[in-house]
mmCIF file of C-alpha atoms and ligand atoms in Angstrom:
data_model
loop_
_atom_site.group_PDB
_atom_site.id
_atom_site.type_symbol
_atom_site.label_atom_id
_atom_site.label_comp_id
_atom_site.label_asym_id
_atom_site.label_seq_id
_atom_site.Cartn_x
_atom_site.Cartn_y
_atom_site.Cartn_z
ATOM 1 C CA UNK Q 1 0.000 0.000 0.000
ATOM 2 C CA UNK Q 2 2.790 2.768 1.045
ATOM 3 C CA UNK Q 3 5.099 0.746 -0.846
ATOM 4 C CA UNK Q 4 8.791 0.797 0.856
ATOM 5 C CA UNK Q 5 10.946 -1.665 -1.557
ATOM 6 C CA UNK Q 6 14.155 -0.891 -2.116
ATOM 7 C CA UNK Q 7 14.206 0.865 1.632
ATOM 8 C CA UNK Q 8 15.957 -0.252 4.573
ATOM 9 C CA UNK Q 9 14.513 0.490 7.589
ATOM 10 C CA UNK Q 10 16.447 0.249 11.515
ATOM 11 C CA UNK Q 11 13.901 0.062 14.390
ATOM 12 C CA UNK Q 12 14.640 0.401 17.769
ATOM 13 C CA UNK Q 13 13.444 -1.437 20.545
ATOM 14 C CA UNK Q 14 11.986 -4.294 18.821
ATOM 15 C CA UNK Q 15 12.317 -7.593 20.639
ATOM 16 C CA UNK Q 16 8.418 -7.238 22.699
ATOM 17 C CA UNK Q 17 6.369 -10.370 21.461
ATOM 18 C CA UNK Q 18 3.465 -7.439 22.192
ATOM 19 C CA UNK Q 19 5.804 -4.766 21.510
ATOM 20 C CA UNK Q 20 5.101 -1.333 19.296
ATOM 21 C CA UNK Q 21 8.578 -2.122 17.860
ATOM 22 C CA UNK Q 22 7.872 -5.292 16.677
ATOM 23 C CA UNK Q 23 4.430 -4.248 14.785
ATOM 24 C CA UNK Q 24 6.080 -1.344 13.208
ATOM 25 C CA UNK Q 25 8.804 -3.929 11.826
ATOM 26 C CA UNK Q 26 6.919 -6.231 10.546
ATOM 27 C CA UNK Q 27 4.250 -3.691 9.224
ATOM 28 C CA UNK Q 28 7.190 -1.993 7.190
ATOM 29 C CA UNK Q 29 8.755 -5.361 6.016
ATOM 30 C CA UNK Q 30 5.058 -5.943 4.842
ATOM 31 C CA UNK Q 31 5.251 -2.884 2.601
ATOM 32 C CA UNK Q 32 8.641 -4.251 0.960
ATOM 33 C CA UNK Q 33 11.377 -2.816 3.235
ATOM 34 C CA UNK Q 34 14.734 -4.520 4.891
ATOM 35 C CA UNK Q 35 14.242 -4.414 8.018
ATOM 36 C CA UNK Q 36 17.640 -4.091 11.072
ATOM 37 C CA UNK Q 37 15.832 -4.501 14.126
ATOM 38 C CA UNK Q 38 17.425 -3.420 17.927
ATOM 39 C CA UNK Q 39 17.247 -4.735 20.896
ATOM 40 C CA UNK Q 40 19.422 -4.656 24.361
ATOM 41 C CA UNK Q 41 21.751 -7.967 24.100
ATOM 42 C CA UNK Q 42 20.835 -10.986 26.107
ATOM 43 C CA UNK Q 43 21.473 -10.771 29.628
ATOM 44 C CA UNK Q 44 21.382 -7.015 29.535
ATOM 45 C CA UNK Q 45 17.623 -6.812 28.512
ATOM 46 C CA UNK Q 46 14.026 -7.686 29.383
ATOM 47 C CA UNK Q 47 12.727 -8.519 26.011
ATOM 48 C CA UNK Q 48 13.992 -11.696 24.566
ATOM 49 C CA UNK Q 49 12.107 -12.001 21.476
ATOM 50 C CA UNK Q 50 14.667 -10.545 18.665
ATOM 51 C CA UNK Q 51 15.305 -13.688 16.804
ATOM 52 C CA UNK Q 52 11.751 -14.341 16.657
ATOM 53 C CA UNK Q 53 10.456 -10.996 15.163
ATOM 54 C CA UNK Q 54 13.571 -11.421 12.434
ATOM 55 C CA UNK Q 55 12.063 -14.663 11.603
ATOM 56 C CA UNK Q 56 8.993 -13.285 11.181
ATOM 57 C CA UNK Q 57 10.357 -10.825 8.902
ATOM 58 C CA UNK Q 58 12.251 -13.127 6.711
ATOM 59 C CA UNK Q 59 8.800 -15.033 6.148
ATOM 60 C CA UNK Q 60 7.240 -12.408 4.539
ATOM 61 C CA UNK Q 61 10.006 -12.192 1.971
ATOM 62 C CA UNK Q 62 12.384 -9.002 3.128
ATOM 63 C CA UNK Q 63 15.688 -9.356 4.488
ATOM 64 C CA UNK Q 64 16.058 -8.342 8.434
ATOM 65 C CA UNK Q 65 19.029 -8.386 10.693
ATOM 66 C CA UNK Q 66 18.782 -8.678 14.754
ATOM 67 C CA UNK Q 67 21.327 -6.092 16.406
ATOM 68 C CA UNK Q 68 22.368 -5.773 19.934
ATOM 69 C CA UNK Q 69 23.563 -2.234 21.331
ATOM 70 C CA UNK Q 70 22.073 0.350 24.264
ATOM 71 C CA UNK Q 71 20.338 2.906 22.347
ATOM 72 C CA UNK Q 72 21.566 5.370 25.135
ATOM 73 C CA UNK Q 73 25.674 4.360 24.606
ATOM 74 C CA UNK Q 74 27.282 6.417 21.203
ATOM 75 C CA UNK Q 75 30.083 3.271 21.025
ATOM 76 C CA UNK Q 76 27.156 1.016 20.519
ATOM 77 C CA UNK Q 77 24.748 2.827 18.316
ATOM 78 C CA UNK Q 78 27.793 3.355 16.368
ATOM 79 C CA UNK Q 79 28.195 -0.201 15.524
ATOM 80 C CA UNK Q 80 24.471 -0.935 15.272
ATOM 81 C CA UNK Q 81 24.566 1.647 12.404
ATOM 82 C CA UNK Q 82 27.707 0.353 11.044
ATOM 83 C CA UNK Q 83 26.371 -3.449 11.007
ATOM 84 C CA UNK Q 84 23.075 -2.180 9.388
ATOM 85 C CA UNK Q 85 25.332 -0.400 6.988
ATOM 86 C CA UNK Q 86 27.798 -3.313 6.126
ATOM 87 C CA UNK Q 87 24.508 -5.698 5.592
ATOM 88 C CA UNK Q 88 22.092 -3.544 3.158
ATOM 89 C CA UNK Q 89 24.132 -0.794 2.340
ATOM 90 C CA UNK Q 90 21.936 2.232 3.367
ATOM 91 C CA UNK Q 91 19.027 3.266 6.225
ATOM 92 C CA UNK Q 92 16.104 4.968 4.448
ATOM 93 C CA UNK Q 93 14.195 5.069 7.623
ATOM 94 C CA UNK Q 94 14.834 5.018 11.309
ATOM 95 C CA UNK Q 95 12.048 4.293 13.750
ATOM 96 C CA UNK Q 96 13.728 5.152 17.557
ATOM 97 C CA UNK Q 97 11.134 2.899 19.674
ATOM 98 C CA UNK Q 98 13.528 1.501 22.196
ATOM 99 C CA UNK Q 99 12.064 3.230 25.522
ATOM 100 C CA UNK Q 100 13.166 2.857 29.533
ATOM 101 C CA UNK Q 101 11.464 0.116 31.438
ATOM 102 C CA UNK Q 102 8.266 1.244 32.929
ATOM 103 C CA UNK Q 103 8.391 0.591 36.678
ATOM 104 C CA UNK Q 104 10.139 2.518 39.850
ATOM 105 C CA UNK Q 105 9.901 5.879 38.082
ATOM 106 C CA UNK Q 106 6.345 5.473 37.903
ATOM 107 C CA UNK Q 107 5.748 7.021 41.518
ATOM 108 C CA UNK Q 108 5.186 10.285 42.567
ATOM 109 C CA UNK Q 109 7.955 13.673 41.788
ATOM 110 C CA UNK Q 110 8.729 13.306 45.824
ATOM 111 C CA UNK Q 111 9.532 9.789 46.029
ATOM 112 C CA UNK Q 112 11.101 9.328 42.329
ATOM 113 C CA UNK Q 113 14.653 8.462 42.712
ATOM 114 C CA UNK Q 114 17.192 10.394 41.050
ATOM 115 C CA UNK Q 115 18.774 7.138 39.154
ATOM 116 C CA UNK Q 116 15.167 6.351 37.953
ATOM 117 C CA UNK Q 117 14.823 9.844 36.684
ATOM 118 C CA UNK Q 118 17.872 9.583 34.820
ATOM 119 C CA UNK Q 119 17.052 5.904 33.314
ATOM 120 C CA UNK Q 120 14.616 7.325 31.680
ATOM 121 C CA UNK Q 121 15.897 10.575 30.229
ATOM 122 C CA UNK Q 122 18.647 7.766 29.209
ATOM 123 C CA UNK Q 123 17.266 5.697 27.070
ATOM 124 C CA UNK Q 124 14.383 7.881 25.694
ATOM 125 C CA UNK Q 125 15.965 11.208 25.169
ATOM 126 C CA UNK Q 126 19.773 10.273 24.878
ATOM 127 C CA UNK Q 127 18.617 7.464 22.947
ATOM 128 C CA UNK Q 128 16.730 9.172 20.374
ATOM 129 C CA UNK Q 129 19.551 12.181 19.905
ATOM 130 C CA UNK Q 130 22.473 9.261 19.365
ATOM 131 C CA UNK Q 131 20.645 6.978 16.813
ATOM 132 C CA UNK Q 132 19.107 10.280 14.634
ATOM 133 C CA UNK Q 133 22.772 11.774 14.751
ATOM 134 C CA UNK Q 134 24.359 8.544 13.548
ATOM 135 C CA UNK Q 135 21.952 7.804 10.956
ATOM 136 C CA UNK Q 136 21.361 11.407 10.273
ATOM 137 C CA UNK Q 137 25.344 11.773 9.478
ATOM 138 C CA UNK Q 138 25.149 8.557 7.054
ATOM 139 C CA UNK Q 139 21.506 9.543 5.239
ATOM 140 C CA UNK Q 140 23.849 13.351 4.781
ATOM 141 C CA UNK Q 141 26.718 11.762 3.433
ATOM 142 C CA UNK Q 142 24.835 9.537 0.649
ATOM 143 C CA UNK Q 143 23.167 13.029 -0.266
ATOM 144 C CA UNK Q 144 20.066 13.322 1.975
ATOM 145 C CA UNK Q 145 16.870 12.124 1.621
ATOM 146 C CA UNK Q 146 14.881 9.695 4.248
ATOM 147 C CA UNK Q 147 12.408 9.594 7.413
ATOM 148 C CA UNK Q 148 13.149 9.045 11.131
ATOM 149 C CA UNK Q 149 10.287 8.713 13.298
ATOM 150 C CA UNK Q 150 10.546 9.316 17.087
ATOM 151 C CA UNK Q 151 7.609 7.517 18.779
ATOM 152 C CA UNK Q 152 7.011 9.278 21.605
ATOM 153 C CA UNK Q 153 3.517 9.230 23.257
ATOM 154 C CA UNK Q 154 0.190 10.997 24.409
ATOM 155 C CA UNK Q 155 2.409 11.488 27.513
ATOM 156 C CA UNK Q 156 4.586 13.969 25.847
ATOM 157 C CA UNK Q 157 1.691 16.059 25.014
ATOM 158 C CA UNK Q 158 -0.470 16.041 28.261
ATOM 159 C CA UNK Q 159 0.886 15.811 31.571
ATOM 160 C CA UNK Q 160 -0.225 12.631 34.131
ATOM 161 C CA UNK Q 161 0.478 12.298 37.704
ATOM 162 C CA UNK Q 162 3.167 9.622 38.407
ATOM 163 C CA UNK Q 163 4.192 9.400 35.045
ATOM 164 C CA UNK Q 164 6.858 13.086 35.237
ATOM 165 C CA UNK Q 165 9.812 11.393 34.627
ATOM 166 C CA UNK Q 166 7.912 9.750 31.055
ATOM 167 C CA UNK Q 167 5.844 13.406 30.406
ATOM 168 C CA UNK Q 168 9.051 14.808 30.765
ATOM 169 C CA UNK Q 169 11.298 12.557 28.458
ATOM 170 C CA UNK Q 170 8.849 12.382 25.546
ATOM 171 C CA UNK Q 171 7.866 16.251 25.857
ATOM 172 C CA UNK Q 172 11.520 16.384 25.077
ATOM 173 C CA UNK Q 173 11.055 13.752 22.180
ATOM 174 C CA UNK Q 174 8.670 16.043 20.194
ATOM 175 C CA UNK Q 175 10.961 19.214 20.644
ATOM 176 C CA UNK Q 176 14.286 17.572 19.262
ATOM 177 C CA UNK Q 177 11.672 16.152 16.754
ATOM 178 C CA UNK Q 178 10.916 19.572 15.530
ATOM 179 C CA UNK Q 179 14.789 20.911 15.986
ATOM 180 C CA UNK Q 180 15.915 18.173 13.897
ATOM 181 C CA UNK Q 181 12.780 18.438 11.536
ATOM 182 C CA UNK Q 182 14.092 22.158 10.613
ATOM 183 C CA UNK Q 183 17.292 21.220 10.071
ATOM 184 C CA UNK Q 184 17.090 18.353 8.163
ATOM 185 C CA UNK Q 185 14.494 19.524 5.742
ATOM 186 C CA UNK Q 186 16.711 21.285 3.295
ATOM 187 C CA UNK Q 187 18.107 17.792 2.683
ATOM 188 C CA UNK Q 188 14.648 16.174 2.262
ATOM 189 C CA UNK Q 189 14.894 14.327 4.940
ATOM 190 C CA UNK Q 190 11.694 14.240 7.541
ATOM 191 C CA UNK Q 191 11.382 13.554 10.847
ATOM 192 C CA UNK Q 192 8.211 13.016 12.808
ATOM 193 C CA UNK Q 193 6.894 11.757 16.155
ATOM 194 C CA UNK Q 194 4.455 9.324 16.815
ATOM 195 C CA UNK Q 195 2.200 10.157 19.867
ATOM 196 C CA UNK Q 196 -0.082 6.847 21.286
ATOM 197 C CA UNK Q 197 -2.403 6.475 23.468
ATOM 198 C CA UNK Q 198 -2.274 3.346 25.703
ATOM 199 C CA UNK Q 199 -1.456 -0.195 24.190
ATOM 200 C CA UNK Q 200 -1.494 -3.470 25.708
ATOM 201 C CA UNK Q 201 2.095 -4.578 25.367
ATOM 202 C CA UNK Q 202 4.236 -6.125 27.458
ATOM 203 C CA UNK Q 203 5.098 -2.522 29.339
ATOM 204 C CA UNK Q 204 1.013 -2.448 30.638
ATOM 205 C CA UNK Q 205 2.225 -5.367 33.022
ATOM 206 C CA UNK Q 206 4.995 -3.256 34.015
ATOM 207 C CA UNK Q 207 3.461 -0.135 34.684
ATOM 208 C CA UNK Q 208 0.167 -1.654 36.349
ATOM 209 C CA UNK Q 209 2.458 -3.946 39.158
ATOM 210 C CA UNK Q 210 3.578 -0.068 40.287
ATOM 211 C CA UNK Q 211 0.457 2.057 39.970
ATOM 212 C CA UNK Q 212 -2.205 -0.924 41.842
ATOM 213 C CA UNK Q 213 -3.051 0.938 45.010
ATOM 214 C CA UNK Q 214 -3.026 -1.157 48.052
ATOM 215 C CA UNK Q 215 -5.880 -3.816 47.790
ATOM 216 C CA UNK Q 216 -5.703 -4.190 44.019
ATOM 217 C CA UNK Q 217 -3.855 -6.456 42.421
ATOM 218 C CA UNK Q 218 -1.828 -6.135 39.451
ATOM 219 C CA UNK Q 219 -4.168 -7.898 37.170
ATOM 220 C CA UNK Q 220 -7.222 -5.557 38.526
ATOM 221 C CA UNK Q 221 -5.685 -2.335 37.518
ATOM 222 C CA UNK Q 222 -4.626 -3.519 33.861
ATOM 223 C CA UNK Q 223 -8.281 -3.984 33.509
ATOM 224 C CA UNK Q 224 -9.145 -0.627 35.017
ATOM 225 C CA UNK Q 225 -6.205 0.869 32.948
ATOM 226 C CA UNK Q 226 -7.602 -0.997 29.766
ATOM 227 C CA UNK Q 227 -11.095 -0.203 30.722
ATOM 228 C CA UNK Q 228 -10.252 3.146 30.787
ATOM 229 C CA UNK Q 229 -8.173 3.615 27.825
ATOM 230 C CA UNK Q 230 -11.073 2.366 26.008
ATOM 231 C CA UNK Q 231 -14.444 3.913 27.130
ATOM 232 C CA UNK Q 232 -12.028 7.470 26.911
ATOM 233 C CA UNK Q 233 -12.088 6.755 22.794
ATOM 234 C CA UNK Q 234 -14.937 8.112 20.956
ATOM 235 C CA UNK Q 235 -14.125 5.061 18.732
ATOM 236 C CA UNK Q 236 -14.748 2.294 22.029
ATOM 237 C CA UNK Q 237 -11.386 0.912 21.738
ATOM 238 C CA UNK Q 238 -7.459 1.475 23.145
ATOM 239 C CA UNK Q 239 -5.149 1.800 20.867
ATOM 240 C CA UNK Q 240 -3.113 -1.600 19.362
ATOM 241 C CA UNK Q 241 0.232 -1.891 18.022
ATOM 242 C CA UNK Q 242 -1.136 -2.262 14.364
ATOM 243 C CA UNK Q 243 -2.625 1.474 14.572
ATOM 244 C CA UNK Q 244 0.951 2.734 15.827
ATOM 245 C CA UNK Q 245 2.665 0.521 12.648
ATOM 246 C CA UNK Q 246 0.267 1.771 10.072
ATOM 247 C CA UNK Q 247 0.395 4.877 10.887
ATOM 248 C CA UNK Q 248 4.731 4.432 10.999
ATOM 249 C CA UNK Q 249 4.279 3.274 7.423
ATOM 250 C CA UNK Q 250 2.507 6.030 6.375
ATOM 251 C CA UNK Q 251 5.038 8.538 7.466
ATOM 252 C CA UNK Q 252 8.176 6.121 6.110
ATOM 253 C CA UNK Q 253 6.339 6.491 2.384
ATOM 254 C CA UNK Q 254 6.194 9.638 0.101
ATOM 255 C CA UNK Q 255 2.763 9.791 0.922
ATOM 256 C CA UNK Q 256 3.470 12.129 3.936
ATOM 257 C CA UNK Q 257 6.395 13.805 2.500
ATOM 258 C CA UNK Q 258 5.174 17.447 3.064
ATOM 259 C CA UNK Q 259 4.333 16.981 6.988
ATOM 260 C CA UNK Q 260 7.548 17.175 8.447
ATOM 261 C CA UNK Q 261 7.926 17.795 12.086
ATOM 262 C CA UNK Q 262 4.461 16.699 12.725
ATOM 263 C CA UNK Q 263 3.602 14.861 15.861
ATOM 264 C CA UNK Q 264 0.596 12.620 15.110
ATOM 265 C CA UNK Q 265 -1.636 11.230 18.118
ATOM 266 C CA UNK Q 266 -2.657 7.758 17.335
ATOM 267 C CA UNK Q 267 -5.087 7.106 20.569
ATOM 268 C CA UNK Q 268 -8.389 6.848 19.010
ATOM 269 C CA UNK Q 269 -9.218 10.495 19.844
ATOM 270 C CA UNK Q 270 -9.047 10.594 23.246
ATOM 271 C CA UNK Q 271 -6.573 14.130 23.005
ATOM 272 C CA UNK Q 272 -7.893 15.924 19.618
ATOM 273 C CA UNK Q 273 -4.767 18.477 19.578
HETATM 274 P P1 NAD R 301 8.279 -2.349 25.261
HETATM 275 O O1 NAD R 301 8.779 -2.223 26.645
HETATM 276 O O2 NAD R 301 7.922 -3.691 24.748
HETATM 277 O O3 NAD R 301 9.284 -1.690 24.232
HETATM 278 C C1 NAD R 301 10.450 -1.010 24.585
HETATM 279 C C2 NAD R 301 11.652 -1.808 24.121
HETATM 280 O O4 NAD R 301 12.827 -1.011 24.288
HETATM 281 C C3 NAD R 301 11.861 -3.109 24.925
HETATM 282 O O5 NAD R 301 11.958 -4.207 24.044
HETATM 283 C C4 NAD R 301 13.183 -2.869 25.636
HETATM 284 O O6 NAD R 301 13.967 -4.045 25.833
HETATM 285 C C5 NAD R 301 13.858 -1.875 24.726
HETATM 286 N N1 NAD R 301 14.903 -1.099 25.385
HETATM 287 C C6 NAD R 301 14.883 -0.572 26.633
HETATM 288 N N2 NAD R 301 16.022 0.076 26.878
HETATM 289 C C7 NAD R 301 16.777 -0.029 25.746
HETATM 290 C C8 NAD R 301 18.062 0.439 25.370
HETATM 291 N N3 NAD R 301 18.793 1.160 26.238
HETATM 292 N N4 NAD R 301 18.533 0.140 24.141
HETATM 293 C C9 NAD R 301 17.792 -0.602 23.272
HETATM 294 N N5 NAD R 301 16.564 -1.063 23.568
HETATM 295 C C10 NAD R 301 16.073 -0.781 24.794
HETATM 296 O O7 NAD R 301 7.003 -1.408 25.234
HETATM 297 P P2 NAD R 301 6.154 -0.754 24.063
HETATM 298 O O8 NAD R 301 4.856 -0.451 24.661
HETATM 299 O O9 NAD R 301 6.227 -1.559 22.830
HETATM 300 O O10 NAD R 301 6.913 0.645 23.878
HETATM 301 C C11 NAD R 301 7.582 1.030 22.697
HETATM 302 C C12 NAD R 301 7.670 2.537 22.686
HETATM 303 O O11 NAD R 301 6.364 3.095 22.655
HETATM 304 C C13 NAD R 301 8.365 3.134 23.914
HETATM 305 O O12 NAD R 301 9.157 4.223 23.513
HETATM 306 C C14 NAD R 301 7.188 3.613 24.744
HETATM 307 O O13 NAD R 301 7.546 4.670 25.602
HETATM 308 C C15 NAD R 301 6.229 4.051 23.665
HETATM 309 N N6 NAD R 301 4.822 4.104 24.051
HETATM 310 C C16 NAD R 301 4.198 3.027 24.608
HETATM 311 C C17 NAD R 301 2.854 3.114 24.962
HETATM 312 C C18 NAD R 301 2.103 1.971 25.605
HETATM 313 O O14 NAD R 301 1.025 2.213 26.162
HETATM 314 N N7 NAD R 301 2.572 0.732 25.537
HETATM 315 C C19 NAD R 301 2.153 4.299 24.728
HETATM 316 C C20 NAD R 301 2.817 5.380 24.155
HETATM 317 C C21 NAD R 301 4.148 5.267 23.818
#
């Protein structure tokens, strides 16, 4: 439909069996790109499910690659480009998913921990400057031209108590989105963010053991979170990983070629602006 062949695509963050990184890869593999696809190395991480999404790649007939490196270390994302480089040759698009575990920063601004603060601007800020400067520098040198697209979240547009270390983080996504929108633009290349509402990956589990007030368990408030995500949609459901990955394809084709530095919500209108 947006059709990406002949593109190579890196995505960030990929290795959630429920993951937003993992529908956006296989959603752009669908529309005929390569697809590298990131992850933190076994041991170090808490997703485990690289090999399987590059399997799932393969069988729908595009090449993909599975590599290892911290988003938030420059050595690394150095050599993630480098391997995606020495493998297909180019990155048309980069997709910077990989985001901070949810958990012990999800607590109120008094008792959130300085290290958990940090994590978080880590991985999700940090992150997102190191992989759009390296790939940024290569998509330059072969003469410009391509799409990076920062997801960030609803939670960089609106505020929520508990979640200041996140607002804060992905508030900062959509500025550097907009920075790097204006400056890459003379060299046709775009850069967007992605803005979601809640989905049900993996992270839900995460986030819902640390918000369940005393008395609920963590299974009861996934349902109230879920429950809530979806009666707050004029359309009466949360948002899934395919809306995030269509909407990631969209933005990776020439079809959106004249919205740079947009952020786009994709929560089912919950937020209209
Ligand atoms: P997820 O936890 O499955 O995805 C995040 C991935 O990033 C994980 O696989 C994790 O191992 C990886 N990661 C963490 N630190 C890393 C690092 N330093 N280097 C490389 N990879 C690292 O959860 P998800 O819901 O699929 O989230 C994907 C993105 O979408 C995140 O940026 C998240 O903030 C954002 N988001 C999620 C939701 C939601 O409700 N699930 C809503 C809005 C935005």
């Amino acid at each position: 439909m947006y059709n990406l062949g002949g593109k190579v695509a890196l995505v960030t963050g990929a290795a959630g069996a429920a993951g937003i990184g993992r529908a956006i890869a296989l959603r752009l593999a669908q529309e005929g790109a390569d697809v590298a696809v990131n992850d933190l190395g076994e041991g170090l991480g808490f997703r485990a499910g690289l090999p399987d999404v590059v399997r799932e790649i393969e069988a729908l007939g595009a090449r993909s690659l599975a590599v290892y490196a911290d988003v938030a270390q420059a050595d690394q994302v150095e050599r993630m480009v480098a391997e995606t480089l020495d493998r297909f040759g180019r990155i048309d698009i980069l997709v910077n998913n990989a985001g901070a575990p949810a958990g012990r920063d999800r607590v109120p601004v008094i008792d959130l921990a300085e290290e958990d603060f940090d994590l978080v601007q880590r991985v999700n800020v940090k992150g997102v400057f190191l992989c759009c400067r390296a790939v940024a520098r290569h998509m330059l040198e072969r003469g410009g031209g391509g799409t990076i697209i920062n997801i960030s979240s609803i939670a960089g547009k609106y505020g929520v108590a508990r979640f200041a270390a996140y607002c804060a983080s992905k508030f900062a996504v959509r500025g550097f989105t907009q920075a790097l929108a204006q400056e890459l633009g003379p060299q046709q290349i775009t850069v967007y963010a992605i803005c979601p509402g809640l989905i049900a990956s993996e992270r839900i589990d995460d986030m819902a053991a640390v918000l369940a007030p005393p008395g609920l368990d963590a299974s009861a408030q996934r349902e109230q979170m879920i429950s809530t995500a979806t009666h707050n949609s004029p359309l009466g459901r949360m948002t899934e990983q395919e809306d995030v990955a269509k909407v990631a394809a969209f933005l990776a084709s020439d079809q959106s070629d004249f919205m740079t530095g947009a952020s786009v919500n994709v929560d089912g209108g919950f937020h209209m602006d």
